[in-house]
Short mmCIF file of C-alpha atoms in Angstrom, two decimals:
data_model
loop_
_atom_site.label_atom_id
_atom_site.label_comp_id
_atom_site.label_asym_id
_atom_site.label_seq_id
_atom_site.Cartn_x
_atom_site.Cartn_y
_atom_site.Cartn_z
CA UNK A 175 0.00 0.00 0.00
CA UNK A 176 2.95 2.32 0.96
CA UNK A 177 4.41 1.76 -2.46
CA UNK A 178 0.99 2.14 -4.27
CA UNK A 179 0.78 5.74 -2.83
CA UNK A 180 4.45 6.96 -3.35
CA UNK A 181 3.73 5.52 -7.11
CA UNK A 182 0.56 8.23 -7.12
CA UNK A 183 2.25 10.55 -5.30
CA UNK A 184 5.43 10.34 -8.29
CA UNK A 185 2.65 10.62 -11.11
CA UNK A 186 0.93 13.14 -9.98
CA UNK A 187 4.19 15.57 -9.65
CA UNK A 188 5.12 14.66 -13.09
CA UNK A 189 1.29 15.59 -14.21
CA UNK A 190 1.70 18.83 -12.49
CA UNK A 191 5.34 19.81 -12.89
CA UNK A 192 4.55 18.81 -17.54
CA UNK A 193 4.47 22.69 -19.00
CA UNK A 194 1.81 22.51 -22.05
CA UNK A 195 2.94 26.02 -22.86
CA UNK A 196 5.84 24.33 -24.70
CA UNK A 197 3.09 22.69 -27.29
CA UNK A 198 2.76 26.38 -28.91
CA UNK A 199 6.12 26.32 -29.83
CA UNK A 200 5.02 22.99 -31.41
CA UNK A 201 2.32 24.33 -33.63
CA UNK A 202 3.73 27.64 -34.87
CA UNK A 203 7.32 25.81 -35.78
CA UNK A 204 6.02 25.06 -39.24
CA UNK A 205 5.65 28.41 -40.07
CA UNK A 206 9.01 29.87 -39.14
CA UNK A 207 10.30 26.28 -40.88
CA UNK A 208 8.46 27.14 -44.10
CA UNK A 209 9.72 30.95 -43.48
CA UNK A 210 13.27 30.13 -43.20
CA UNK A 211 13.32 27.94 -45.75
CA UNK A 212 11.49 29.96 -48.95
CA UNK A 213 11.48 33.40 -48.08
CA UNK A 214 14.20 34.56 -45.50
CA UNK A 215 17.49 32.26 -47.58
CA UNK A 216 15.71 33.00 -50.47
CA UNK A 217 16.17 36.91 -49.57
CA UNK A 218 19.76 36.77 -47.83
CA UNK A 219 21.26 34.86 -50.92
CA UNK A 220 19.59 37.75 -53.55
CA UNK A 221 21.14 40.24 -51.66
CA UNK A 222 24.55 37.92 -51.52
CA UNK A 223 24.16 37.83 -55.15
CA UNK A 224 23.85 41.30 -55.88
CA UNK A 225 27.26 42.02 -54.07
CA UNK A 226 29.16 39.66 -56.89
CA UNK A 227 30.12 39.48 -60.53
CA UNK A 228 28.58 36.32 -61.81
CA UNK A 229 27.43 35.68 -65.54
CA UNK A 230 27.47 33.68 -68.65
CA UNK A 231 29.59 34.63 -71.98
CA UNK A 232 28.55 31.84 -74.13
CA UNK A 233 29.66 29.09 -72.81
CA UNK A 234 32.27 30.67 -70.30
CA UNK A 235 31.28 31.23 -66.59
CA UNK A 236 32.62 34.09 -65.28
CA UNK A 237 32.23 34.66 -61.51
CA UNK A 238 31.33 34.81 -58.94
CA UNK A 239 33.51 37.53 -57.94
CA UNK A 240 32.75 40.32 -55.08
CA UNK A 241 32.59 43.61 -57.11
CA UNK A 242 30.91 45.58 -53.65
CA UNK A 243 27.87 48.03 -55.43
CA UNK A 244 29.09 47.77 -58.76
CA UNK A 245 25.95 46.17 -59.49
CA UNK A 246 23.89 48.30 -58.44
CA UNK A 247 25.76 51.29 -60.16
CA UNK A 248 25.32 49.45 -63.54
CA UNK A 249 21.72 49.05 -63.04
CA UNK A 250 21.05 53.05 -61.99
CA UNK A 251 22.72 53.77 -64.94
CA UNK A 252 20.50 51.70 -67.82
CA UNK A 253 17.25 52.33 -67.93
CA UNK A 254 15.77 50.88 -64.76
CA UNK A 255 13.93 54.57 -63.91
CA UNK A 256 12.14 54.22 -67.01
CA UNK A 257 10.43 50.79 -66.32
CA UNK A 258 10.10 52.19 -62.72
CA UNK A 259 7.93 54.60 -64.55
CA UNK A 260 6.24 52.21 -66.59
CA UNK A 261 5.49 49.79 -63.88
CA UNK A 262 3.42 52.67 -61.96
CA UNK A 263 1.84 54.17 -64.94
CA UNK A 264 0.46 51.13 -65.89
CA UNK A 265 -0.84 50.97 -61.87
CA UNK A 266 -1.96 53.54 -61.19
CA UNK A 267 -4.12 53.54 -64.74
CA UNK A 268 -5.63 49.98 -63.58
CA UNK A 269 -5.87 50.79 -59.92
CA UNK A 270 -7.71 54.29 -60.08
CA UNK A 271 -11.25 52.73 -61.94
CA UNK A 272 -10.32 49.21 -60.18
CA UNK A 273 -10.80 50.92 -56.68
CA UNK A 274 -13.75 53.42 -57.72
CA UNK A 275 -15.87 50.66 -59.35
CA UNK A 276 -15.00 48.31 -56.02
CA UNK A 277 -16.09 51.18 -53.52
CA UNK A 278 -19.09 51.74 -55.40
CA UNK A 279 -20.15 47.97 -56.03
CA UNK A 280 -19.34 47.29 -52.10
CA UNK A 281 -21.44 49.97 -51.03
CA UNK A 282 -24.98 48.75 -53.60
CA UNK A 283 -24.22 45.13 -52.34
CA UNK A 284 -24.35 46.44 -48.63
CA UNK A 285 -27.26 48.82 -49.07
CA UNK A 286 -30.32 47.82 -47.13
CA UNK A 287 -32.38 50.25 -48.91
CA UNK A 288 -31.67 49.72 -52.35
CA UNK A 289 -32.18 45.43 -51.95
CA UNK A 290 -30.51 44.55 -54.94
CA UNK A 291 -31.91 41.08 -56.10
CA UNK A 292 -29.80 38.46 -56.95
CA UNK A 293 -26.99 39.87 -55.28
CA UNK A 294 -25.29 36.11 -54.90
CA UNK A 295 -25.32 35.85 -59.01
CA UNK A 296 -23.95 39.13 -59.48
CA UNK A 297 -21.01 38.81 -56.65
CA UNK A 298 -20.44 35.61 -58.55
CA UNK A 299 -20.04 37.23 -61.95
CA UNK A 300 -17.77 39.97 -60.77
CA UNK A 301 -15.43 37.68 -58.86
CA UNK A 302 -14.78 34.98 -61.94
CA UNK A 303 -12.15 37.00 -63.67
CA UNK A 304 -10.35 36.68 -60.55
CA UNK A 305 -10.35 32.72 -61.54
CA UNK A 306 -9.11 33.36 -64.80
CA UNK A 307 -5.29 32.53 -65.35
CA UNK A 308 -2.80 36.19 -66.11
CA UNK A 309 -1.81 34.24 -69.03
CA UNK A 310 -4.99 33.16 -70.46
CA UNK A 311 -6.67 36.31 -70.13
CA UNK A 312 -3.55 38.16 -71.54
CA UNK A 313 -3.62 35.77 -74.71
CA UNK A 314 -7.49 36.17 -74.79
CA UNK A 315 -6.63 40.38 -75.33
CA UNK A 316 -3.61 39.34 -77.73
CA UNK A 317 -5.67 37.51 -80.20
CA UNK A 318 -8.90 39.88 -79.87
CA UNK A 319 -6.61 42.82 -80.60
CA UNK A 320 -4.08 41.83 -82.83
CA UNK A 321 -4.12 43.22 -86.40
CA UNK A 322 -6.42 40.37 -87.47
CA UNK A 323 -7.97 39.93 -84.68
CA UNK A 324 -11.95 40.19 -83.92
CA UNK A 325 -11.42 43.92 -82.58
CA UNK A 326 -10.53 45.46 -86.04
CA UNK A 327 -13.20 43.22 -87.98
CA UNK A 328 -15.79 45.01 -85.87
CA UNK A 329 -14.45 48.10 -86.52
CA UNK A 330 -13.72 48.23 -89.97
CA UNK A 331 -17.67 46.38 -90.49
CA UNK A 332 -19.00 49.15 -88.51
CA UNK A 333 -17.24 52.00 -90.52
CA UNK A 334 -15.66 53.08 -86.49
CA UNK A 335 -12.10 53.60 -88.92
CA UNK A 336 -11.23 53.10 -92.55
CA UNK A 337 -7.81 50.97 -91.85
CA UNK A 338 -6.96 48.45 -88.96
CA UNK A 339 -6.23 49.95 -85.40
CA UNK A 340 -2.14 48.28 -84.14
CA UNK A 341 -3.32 48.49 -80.84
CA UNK A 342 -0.31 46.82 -79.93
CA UNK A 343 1.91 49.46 -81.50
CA UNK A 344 0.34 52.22 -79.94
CA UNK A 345 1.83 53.12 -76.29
CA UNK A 346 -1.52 54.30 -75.22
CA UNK A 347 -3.31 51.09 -76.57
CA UNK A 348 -0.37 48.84 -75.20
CA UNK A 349 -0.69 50.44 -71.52
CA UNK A 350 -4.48 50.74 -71.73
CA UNK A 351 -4.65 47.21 -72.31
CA UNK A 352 -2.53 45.54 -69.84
CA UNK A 353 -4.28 48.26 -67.03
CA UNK A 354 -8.09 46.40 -68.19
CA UNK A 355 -7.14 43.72 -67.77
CA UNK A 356 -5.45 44.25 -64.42
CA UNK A 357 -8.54 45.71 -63.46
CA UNK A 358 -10.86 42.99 -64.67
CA UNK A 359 -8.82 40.23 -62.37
CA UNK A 360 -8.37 42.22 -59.37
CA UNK A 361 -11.81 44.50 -59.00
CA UNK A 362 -14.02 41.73 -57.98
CA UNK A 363 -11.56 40.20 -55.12
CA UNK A 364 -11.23 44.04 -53.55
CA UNK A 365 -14.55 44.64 -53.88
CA UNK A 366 -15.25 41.27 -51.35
CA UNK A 367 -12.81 42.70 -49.51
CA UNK A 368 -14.38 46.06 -49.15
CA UNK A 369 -18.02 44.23 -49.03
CA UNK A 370 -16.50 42.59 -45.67
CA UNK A 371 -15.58 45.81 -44.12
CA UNK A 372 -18.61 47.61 -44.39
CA UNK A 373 -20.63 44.70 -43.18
CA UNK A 374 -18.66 45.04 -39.76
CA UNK A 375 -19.61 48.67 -39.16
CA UNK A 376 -22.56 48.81 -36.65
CA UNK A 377 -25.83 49.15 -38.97
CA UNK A 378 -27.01 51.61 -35.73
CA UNK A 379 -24.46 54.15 -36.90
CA UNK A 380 -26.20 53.87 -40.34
CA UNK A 381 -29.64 54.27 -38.84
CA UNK A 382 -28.94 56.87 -36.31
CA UNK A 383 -27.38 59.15 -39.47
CA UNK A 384 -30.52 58.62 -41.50
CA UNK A 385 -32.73 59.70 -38.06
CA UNK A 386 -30.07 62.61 -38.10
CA UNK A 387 -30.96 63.66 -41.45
CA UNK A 388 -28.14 62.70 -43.32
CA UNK A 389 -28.37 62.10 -47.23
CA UNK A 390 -26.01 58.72 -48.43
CA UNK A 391 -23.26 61.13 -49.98
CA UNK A 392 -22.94 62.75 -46.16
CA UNK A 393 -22.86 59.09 -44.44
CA UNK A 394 -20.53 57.71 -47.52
CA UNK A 395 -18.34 60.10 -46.60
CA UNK A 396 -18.62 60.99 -42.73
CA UNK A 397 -19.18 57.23 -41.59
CA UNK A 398 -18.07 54.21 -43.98
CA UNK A 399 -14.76 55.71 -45.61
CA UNK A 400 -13.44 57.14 -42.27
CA UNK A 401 -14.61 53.32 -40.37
CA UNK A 402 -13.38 51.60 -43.97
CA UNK A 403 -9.86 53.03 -43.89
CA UNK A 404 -8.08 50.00 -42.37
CA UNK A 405 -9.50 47.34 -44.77
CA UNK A 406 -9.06 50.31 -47.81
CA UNK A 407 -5.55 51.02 -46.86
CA UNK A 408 -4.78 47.11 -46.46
CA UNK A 409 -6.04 47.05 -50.51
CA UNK A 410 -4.10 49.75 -51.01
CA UNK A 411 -0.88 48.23 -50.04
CA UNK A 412 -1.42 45.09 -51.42
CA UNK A 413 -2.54 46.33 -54.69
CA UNK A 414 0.97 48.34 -54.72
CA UNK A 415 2.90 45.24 -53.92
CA UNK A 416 1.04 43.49 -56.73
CA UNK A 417 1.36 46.56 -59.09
CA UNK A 418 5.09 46.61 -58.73
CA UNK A 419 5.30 43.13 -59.48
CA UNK A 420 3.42 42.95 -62.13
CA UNK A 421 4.80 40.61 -64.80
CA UNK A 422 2.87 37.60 -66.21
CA UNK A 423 0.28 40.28 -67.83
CA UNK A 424 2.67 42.76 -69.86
CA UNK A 425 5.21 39.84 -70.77
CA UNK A 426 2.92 37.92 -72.54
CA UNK A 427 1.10 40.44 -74.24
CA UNK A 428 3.98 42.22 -75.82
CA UNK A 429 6.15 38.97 -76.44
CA UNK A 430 8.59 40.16 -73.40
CA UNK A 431 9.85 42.85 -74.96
CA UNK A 432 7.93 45.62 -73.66
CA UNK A 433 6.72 47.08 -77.39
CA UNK A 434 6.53 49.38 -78.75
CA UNK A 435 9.67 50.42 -77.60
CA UNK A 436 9.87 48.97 -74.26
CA UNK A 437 7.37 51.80 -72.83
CA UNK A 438 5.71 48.73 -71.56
CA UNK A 439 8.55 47.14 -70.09
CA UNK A 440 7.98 46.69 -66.49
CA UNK A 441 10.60 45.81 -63.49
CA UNK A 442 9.83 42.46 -62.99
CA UNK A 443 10.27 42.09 -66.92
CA UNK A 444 13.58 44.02 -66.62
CA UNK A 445 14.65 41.44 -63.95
CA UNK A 446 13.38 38.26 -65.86
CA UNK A 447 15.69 39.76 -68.67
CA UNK A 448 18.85 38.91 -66.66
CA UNK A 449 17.47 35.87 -65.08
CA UNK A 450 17.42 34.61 -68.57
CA UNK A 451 20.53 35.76 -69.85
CA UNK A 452 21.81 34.11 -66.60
CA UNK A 453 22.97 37.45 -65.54
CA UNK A 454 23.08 36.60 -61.25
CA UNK A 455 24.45 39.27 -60.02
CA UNK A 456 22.42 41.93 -61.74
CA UNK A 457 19.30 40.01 -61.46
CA UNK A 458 20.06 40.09 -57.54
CA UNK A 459 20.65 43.65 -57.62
CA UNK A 460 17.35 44.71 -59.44
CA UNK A 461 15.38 42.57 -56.67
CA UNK A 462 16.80 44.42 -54.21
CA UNK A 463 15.91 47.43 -55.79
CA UNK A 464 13.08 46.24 -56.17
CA UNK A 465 12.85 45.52 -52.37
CA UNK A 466 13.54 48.35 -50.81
CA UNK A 467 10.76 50.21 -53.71
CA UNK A 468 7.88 47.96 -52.26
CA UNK A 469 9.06 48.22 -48.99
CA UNK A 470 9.42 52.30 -48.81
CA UNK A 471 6.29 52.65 -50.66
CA UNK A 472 3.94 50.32 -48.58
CA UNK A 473 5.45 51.72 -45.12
CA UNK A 474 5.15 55.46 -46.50
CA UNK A 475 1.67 54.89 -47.37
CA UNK A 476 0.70 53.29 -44.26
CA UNK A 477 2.53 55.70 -41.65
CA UNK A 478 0.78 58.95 -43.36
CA UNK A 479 -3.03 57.21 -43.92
CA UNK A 480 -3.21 55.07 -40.63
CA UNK A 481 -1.14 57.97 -38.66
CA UNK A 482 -4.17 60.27 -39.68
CA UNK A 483 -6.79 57.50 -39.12
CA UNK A 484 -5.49 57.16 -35.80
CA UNK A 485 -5.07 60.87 -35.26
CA UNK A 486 -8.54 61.23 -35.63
CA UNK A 487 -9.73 58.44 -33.83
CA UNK A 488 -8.07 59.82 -30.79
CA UNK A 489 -9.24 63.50 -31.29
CA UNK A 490 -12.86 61.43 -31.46
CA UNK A 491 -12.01 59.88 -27.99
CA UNK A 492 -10.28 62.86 -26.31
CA UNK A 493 -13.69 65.23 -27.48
CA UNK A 494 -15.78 62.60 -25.61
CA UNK A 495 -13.66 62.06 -22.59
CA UNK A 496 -13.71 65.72 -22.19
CA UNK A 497 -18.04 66.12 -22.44
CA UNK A 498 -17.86 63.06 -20.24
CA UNK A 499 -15.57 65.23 -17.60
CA UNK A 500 -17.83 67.91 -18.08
CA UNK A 501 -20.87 66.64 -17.32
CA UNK A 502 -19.32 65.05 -14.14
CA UNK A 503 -18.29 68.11 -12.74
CA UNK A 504 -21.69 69.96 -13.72
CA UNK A 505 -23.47 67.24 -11.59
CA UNK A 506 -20.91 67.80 -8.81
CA UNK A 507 -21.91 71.05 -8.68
CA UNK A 508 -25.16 70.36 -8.54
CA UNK A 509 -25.00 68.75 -5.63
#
């Protein structure tokens, strides 16, 4: 019996002395595995390879060899502003309509007084281009707008122009192109996204601005962008990210060469252009360029819009604790 007890007396220190804490490191280890792995190596050996000469001349290898920045020197001094400038023209011409139509399609779909029927068909319908290969949509566009293509037989049948339209010659046409199409993939998934914020803003703020008087311009503008601004600034920044690495889109449709004239030559493009030439060390360089652009632009834009947002949150919250104060010592007073 004495040895039966000191036996539950052993297990039951072991039971209480086991930490179960130590099980989280358990379940989140994948992810920094994973991490490690394809992103943070990944990132440490582009920036490795940007420090060193290392190319192909035929079939000669020459490098590695540390050259420091050269690298980077040689890449500020091609072109690489221009297809800067490409890449955000090209953006901003997709992401201007993409976010206007999105805002306004969130804000129907989340209406309670205009009860749009068959809302489930129509979020459907806006979302499938999202489901649509980059590739296949961009060779859907190169075939319907080529020279021969379906685009100029409608035109030339309706009398629109008396010779074919090269809308892949023409910058404009080029540019305008590849933005569409960016916009018809990406305005249904932000407009889901936008859809979700709205539906968490408290419909009694909606109601009690109605009771108030206000018309839907005054409560667009007073109540859902300022409680939106989070989820909007989140699209925002991922839209940029996705903007600056835009590639599959413009590659295929001008045959990766950025025609006419490489005014649609992007950076991503720019970078595949030493990847295949088995240019390493250049290649690394532009992706860390390319880097530190994302990662200026997305923490720029999120200091000045959320730095505001929370600005004015707080004014909101110091106005109120200062009524409340108020009224506190009114009532004191009082009695």
């Amino acid at each position: 019996m004495a040895s039966q007890n000191e036996n539950e007396k052993k297990a039951l220190k072991k039971r209480k002395g086991f930490d179960f804490n130590r099980w989280g490191y358990f379940f989140i280890a994948p992810f920094f595995i994973i991490f490690t792995i394809f992103s943070l190596i990944p990132l440490i050996s582009t920036f490795t390879n940007s420090l060193f000469e290392n190319y192909r001349d035929g079939l000669t290898q020459i490098g590695p060899r540390f050259v420091g920045f050269a690298n980077f020197v040689s890449v500020f001094k091609s072109d690489i502003l221009r297809y800067i400038g490409n890449t955000f023209i090209i953006w901003m011409a997709g992401f201007i309509p993409q976010i206007a139509i999105s805002l306004l399609l969130s804000v129907w779909f989340t209406s309670t007084d205009l009860r749009i029927k068959a809302q489930q068909f129509f979020k459907t319908v806006i979302y499938m281009p999202n489901l649509i290969m980059a590739s296949a949509f961009a060779m859907l566009f190169f075939t319907i707008f080529s020279d021969n293509g379906p685009a100029n037989s409608i035109i030339l049948r309706l009398g629109f122009a008396n010779e074919k339209i090269r809308f892949l010659s023409s910058v404009s046409w080029t540019r305008g192109l590849v933005a569409t199409m960016n916009f018809l993939m990406w305005y249904g998934n932000t407009t889901i996204m936008l859809m979700a914020g709205i539906m968490g803003i408290d419909d009694s703020i909606f109601e009690a601005a109605k009771i108030d008087g206000a018309n839907p311009l005054q409560v667009f503008v007073r109540i859902t962008m300022p409680m939106l601004m989070p989820i909007f600034i989140y699209v925002l920044i991922t839209s940029l990210i996705g903007g600056i690495q835009m590639f599959d889109v413009p590659q295929i449709l001008t045959n990766g060469e950025g025609n006419p004239n490489r005014t649609s030559m992007t950076l991503i493009m720019y970078l595949n252009k030493h990847l295949a030439s088995k240019n390493y060390g250049m290649a690394g360089a532009v992706s860390v360029i390319t880097f530190a652009l994302t990662s200026v632009f997305s923490f720029s834009i999120y200091s000045m819009t959320m730095n505001k947002y929370r600005n004015m949150t707080g004014g909101h919250t110091s106005t109120h604790s200062k009524k409340a104060k108020n009224k506190g010592i009114t009532a004191g007073g009082t009695k």
